[in-house]
Structures are given as C-alpha cells and as structure tokens.
Coordinates of C-alpha atoms and ligand atoms in Angstrom, one line a residue:
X20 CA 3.7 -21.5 16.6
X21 CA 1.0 -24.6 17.4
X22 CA 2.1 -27.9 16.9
X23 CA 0.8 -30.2 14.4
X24 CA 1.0 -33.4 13.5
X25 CA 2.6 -34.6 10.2
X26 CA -0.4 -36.0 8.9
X27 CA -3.3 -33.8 10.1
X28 CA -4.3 -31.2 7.6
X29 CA -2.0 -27.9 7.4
X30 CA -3.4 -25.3 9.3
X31 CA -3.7 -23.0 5.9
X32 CA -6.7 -24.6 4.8
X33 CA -5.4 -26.4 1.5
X34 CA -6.8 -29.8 2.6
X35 CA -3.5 -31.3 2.3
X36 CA -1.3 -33.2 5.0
X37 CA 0.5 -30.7 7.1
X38 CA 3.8 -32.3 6.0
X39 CA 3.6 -32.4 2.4
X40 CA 2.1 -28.7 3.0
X41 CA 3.5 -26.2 5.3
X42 CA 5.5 -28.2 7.3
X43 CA 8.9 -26.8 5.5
X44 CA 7.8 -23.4 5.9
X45 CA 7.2 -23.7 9.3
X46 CA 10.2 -25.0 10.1
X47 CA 12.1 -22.8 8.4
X48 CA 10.6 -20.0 10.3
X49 CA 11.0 -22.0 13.5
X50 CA 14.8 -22.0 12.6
X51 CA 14.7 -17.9 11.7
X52 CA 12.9 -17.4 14.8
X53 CA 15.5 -18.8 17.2
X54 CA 18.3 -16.7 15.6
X55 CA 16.0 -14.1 16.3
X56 CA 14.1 -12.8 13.6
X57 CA 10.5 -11.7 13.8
X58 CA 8.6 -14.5 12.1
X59 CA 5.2 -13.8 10.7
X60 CA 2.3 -15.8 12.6
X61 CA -0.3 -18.1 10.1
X62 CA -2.7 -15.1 10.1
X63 CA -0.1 -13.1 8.0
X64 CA -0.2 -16.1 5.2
X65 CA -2.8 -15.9 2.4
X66 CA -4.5 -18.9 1.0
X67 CA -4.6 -19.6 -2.7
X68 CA -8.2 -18.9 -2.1
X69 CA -7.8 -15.6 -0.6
X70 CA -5.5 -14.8 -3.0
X71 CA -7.7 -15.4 -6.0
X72 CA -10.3 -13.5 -4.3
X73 CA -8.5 -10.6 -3.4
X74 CA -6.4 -10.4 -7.2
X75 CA -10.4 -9.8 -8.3
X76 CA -10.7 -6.8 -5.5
X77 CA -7.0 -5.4 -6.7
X78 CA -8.6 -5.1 -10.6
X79 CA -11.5 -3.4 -9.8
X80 CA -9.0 -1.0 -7.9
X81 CA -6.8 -0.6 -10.8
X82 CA -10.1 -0.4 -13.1
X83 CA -10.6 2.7 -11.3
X84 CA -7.6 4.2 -11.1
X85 CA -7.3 4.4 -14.5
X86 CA -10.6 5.8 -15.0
X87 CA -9.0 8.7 -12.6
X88 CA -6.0 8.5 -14.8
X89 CA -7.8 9.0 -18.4
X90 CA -10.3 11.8 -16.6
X91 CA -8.1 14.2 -14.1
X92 CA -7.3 17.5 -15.5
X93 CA -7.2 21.3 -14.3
X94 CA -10.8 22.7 -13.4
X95 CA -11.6 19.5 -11.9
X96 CA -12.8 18.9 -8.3
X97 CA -11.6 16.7 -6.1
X98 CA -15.5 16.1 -5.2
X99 CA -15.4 15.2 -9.1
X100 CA -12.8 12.6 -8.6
X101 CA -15.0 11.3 -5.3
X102 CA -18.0 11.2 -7.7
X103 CA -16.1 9.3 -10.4
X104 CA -14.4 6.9 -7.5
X105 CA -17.7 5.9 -6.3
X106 CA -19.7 5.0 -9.0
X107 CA -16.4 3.6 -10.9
X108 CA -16.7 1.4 -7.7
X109 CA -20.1 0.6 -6.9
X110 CA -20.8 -0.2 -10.8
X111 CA -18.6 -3.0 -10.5
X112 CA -20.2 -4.6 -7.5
X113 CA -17.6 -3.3 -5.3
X114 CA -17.5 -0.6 -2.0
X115 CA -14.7 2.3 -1.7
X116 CA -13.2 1.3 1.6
X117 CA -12.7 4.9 2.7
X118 CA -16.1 5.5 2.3
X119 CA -17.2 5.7 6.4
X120 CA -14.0 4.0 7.5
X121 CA -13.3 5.1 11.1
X122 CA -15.6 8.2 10.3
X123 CA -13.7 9.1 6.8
X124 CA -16.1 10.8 5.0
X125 CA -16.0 10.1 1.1
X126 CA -14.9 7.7 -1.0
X127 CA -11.2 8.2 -1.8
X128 CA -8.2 9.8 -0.5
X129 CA -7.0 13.1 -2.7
X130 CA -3.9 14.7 -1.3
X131 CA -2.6 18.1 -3.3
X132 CA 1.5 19.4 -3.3
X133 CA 2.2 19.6 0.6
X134 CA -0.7 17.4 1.7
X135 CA 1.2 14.0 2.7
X136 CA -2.3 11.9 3.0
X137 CA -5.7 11.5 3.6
X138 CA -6.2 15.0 1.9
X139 CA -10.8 14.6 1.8
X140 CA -12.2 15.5 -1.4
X141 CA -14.2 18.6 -1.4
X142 CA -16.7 20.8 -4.0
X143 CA -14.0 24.3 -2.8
X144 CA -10.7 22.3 -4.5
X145 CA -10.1 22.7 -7.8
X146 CA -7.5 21.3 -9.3
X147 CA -5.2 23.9 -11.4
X148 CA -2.2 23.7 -13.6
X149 CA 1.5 22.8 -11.5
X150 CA -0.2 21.1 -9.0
X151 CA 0.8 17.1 -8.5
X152 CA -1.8 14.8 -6.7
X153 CA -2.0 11.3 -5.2
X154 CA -5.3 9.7 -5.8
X155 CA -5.3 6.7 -3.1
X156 CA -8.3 4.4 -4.1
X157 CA -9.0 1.2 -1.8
X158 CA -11.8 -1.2 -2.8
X159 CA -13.7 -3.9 -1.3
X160 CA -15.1 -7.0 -3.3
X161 CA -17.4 -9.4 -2.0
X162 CA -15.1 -8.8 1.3
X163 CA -11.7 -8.5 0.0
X164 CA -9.5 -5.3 0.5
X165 CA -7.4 -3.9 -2.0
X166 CA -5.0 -0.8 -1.9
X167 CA -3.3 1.5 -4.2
X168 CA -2.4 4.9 -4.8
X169 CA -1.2 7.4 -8.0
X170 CA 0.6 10.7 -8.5
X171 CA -0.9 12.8 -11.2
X172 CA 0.9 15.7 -12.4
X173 CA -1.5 18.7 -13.7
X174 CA -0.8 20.2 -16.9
X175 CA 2.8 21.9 -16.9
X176 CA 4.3 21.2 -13.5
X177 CA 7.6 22.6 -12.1
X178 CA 10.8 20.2 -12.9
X179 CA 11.3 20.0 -9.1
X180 CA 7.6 18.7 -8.6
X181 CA 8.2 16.2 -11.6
X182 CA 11.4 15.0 -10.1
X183 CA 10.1 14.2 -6.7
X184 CA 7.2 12.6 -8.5
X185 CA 9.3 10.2 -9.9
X186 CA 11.8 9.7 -7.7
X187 CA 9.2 8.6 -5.6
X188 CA 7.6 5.8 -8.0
X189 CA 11.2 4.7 -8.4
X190 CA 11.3 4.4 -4.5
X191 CA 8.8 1.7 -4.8
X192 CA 10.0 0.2 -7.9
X193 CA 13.6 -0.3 -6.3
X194 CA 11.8 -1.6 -2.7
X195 CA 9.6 -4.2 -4.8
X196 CA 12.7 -5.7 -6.2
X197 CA 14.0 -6.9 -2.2
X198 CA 10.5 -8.3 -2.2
X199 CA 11.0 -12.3 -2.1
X200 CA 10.8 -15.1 0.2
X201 CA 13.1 -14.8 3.4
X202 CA 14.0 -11.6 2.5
X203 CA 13.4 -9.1 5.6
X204 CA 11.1 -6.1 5.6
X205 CA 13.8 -3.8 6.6
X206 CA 15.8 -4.7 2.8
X207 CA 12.5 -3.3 1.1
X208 CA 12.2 -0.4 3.4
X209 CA 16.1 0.6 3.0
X210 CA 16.0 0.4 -0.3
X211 CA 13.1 3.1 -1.0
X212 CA 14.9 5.3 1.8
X213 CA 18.4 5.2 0.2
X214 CA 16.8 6.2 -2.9
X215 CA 14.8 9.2 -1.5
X216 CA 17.6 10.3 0.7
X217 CA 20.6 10.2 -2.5
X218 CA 17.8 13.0 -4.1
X219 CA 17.7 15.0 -1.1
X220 CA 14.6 14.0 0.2
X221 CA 12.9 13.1 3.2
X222 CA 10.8 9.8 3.6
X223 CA 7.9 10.0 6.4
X224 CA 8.3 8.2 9.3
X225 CA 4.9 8.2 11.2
X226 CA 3.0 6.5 8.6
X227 CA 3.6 3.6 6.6
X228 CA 2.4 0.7 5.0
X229 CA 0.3 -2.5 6.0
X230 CA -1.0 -5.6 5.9
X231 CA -4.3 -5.8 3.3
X232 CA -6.7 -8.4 2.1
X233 CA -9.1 -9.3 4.6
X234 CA -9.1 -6.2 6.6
X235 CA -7.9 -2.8 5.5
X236 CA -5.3 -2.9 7.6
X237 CA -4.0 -5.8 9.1
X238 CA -0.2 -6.4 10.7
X239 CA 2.1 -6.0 10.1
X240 CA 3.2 -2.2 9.8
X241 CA 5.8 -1.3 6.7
X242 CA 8.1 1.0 8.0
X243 CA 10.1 2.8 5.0
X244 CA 12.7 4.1 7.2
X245 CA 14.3 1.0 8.7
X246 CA 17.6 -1.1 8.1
X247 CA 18.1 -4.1 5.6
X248 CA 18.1 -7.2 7.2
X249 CA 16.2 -6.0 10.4
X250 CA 12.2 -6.4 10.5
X251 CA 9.8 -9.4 9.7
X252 CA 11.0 -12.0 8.1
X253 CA 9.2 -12.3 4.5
X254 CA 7.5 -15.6 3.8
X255 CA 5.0 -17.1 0.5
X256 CA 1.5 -15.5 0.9
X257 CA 2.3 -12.3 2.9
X258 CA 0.6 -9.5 1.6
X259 CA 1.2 -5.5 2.0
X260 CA 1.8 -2.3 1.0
X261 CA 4.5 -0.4 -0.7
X262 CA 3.7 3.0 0.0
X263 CA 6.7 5.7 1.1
X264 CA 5.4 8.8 1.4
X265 CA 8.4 11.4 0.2
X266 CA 8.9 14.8 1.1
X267 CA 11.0 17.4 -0.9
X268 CA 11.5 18.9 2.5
X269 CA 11.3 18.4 6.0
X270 CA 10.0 14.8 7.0
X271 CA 8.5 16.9 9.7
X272 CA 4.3 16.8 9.5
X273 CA 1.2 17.6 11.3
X274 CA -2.4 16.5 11.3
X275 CA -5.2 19.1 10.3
X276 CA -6.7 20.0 13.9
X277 CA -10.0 20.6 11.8
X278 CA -10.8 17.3 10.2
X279 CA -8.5 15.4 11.9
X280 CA -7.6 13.3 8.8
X281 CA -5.1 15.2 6.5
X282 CA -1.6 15.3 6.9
X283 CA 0.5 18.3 5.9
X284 CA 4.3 18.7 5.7
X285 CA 5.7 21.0 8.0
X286 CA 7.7 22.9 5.8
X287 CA 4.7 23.4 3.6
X288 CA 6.9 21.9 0.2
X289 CA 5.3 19.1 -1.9
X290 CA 5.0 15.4 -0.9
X291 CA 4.3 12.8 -3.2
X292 CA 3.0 9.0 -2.4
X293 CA 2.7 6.1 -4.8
X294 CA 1.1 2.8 -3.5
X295 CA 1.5 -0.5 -4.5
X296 CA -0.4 -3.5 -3.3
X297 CA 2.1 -6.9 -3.1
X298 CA 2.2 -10.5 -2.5
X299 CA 5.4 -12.4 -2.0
X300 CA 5.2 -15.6 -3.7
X301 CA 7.3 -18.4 -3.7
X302 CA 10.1 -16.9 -6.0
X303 CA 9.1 -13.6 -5.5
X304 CA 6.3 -11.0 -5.9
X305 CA 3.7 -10.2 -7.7
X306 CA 1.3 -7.1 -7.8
X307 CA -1.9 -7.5 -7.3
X308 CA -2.9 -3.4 -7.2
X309 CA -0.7 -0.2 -8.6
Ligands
LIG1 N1 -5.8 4.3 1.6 C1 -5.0 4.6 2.7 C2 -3.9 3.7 2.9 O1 -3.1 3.6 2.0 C3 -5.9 4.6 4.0 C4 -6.8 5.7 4.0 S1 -7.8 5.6 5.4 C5 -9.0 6.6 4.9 O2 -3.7 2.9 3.8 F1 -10.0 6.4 5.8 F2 -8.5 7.8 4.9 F3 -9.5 6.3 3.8
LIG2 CO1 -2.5 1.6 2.2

C-alpha cells in the first residue's frame, strides 16, 4: 500500500483529503494485513461513481433476465433465448459481454441438466419438459460489466431436479448474508458449501466467482469451497460474484474437447448455478444484478 499524505486527495478519486477519506480504511487493512490476512489492493475498491454506473449496467441485466424469465418454455431454442438476449440487450444501448469474449460465440450462456456452464446456444437444442436451465446473461453499458445468472425449471420437472434447484439459490442466499465489511471471503464461500454438502451435494471447485465492473473478470477469484475466516479480507466498494455451481453428483467435470467452452459433470447428473452480482457496502451488501 503507497503512502499518502494526510492532506493530499485519497487515492479513490472522491476529491476529498485522504484523511477525512480513506485514511481509516487503509489503516485498518494495514492492521489486518500484518496479522496476515489477504488485504484487497485500491484496484479492488469501487468509487461511488463506478458504482452508479455499474448499478445502471446491473438493471439492464436484470431487465433481460426477466424478459428470459416471462418467455422460456418447452419447444424453445436456446438460439431463441440468444436471439431474445441480444436484442433485449442491444435495445437498451447495451452489448452482451459473451458476445466474442475470448472467442465465445453468441450472446449468452445456456447450460441444460448436466451441463455445469458455458453450455453455447444453438438452433439443434430444444428445450423440452423436466429439463432445468441456467440462463447466465452478462451486459456491458457505456463500459460497465454486470453479471448474473438464473435456473429455469421446464414445465413438470422431477422433485430431485427441483430440490437441487433450490437448494442451490438458497446456497447463495445463505453466502450473501456473510457478505459485510471485514468479513472474509472464505465465511461467504463456507456457508454456500455447508449448505450444498448437508443435501448431499457436491459444489464445483474449478470454477468460481469474480471480480466485475470494469472488466468482466477482474480479481479476485471466489472460491465456494474454502474455510470461514480464511481468504481476502472484505472491505466497502468490493465488488463480485456469488455463483456456486452445485452438482447432484460427483463435483468431478470435464470440458467439451469440441468447443472447448462447456463444462459437463462427470457423472452425467444435473448441475444447477445461480449468479448473483454484489457489492459490500459499509454495513453490508447490496445487489446490484440477480
Ligand atoms: N457469465 C460467465 C460468468 O459468470 C462467464 C461466461 S464467459 C463466456 O462468469 F464467454 F462464456 F460468456
Ligand atoms: Co460470473
């Protein structure tokens, strides 16, 4: 951490003196870091301007998602649901961040039963009665990233294939609550692992979360496998993702050799993945995409 002096401006752009600014918060991180802890660096810290601009980004993400929501039924592609995605998007001066990202080709992410993620949307899948879906829709507005993803159940599903549906939203329900100021990362990640693990599932370990807002996907990674009070230190203006991906089975996956994008579950049973995007604030959180 730079030194600065008490009365230059704080180094997160408010225009204020560093010491009636940020000066306690660095301190206090100063202080967590010599015990140990991993301390987010000033990159991880949000401005109210950011913030502002990236709450706009996170509606326009929601806005679509529940377009998805009010549309998605059996006979429907998942081509469809790239269609709708797109020009939800686009209408609202916005880009789908998938949309060419490292070579993705279309605008969303829609993952069927025992795809884990990244399933690509596609004319050949239908969508039929029993199966459950996430639909993970990321947005950019006038630079801003936002990030979140749903589970839709189609038509009558299988009580199993409900359960793990909601047992996973509960996952990130109970890991938002650990979400506050000098909390640690490993109390929100526990927390949706306990949860999974007391219903007999697996949580994926390979892939997590991330940092969002001005890049896709900025540090740091959210593990949902580690311990409570272990990981980086949560501070005002950190921004991420909540988004355990939970498998009925084995945690055990592999990557499709053909398109080198979607993951599968080993085992072949379902996976389900909700996403929430979240800031900590200073007496908690607050969600600025679900
Ligand atoms: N939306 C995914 C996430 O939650 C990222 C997808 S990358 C893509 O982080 F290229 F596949 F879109
Ligand atoms: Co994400």
């Amino acid at each position: 951490m730079e030194t600065i002096g008490r009365n230059s401006e704080c180094w997160c752009g408010s225009g204020k003196k560093y010491k009636k600014c940020h000066y306690q918060f660095d301190e206090k991180l100063r202080e967590l870091k010599q015990e140990g802890h991993l301390v987010p660096s000033h990159n991880m810290i949000k401005t109210p301007e950011q913030i502002e601009k990236i709450r706009e980004s996170g509606k326009i993400n929601i806005a679509v998602l529940d377009y998805v929501a009010e549309h998605i039924k059996a006979g429907v592609t998942t081509q469809q649901i790239d269609d709708w995605v797109y020009e939800q998007t686009t209408s609202r001066g916005a880009i789908p961040a998938p949309l060419n990202y490292e070579g993705f080709p279309k605008s969303v992410c829609t993952s069927i039963n025992h795809e884990v993620c990244h399933g690509i949307p596609s004319e050949k899948v239908v969508l039929k009665e029993g199966d459950i879906i996430n639909v993970d829709v990321s947005t950019i507005y006038h630079g801003y990233f936002s990030d979140s993803s749903r589970m839709f159940c189609i038509g009558e599903v299988s009580e199993e294939k409900k359960k793990l549906v909601q047992v996973t939203k509960e996952c990130v329900e109970l890991g938002l609550k650990q979400v506050k100021p000098w909390a640690f990362m490993g109390d929100m990640s526990d927390a949706v692992h306990q949860h999974a693990l007391e219903n007999g599932y697996t949580v994926v370990r390979e892939i997590g979360g991330h940092g969002v807002g001005i890049e896709f996907h900025e540090d740091p990674y959210v593990s949902y496998v580690a311990q409570s009070g272990t990981g980086i230190v949560l501070a005002p203006g950190m921004m991420f993702t909540i988004e355990p991906m939970v498998n009925m089975g084995t945690d055990q996956i592999f990557v499709d050799d053909e398109n080198g994008w979607t993951i599968y579950t080993e085992d072949g049973k379902p996976s389900a993945q909700w996403e929430i995007q979240v800031l900590v604030t200073e007496d908690g959180y607050e969600v600025l995409a679900y």
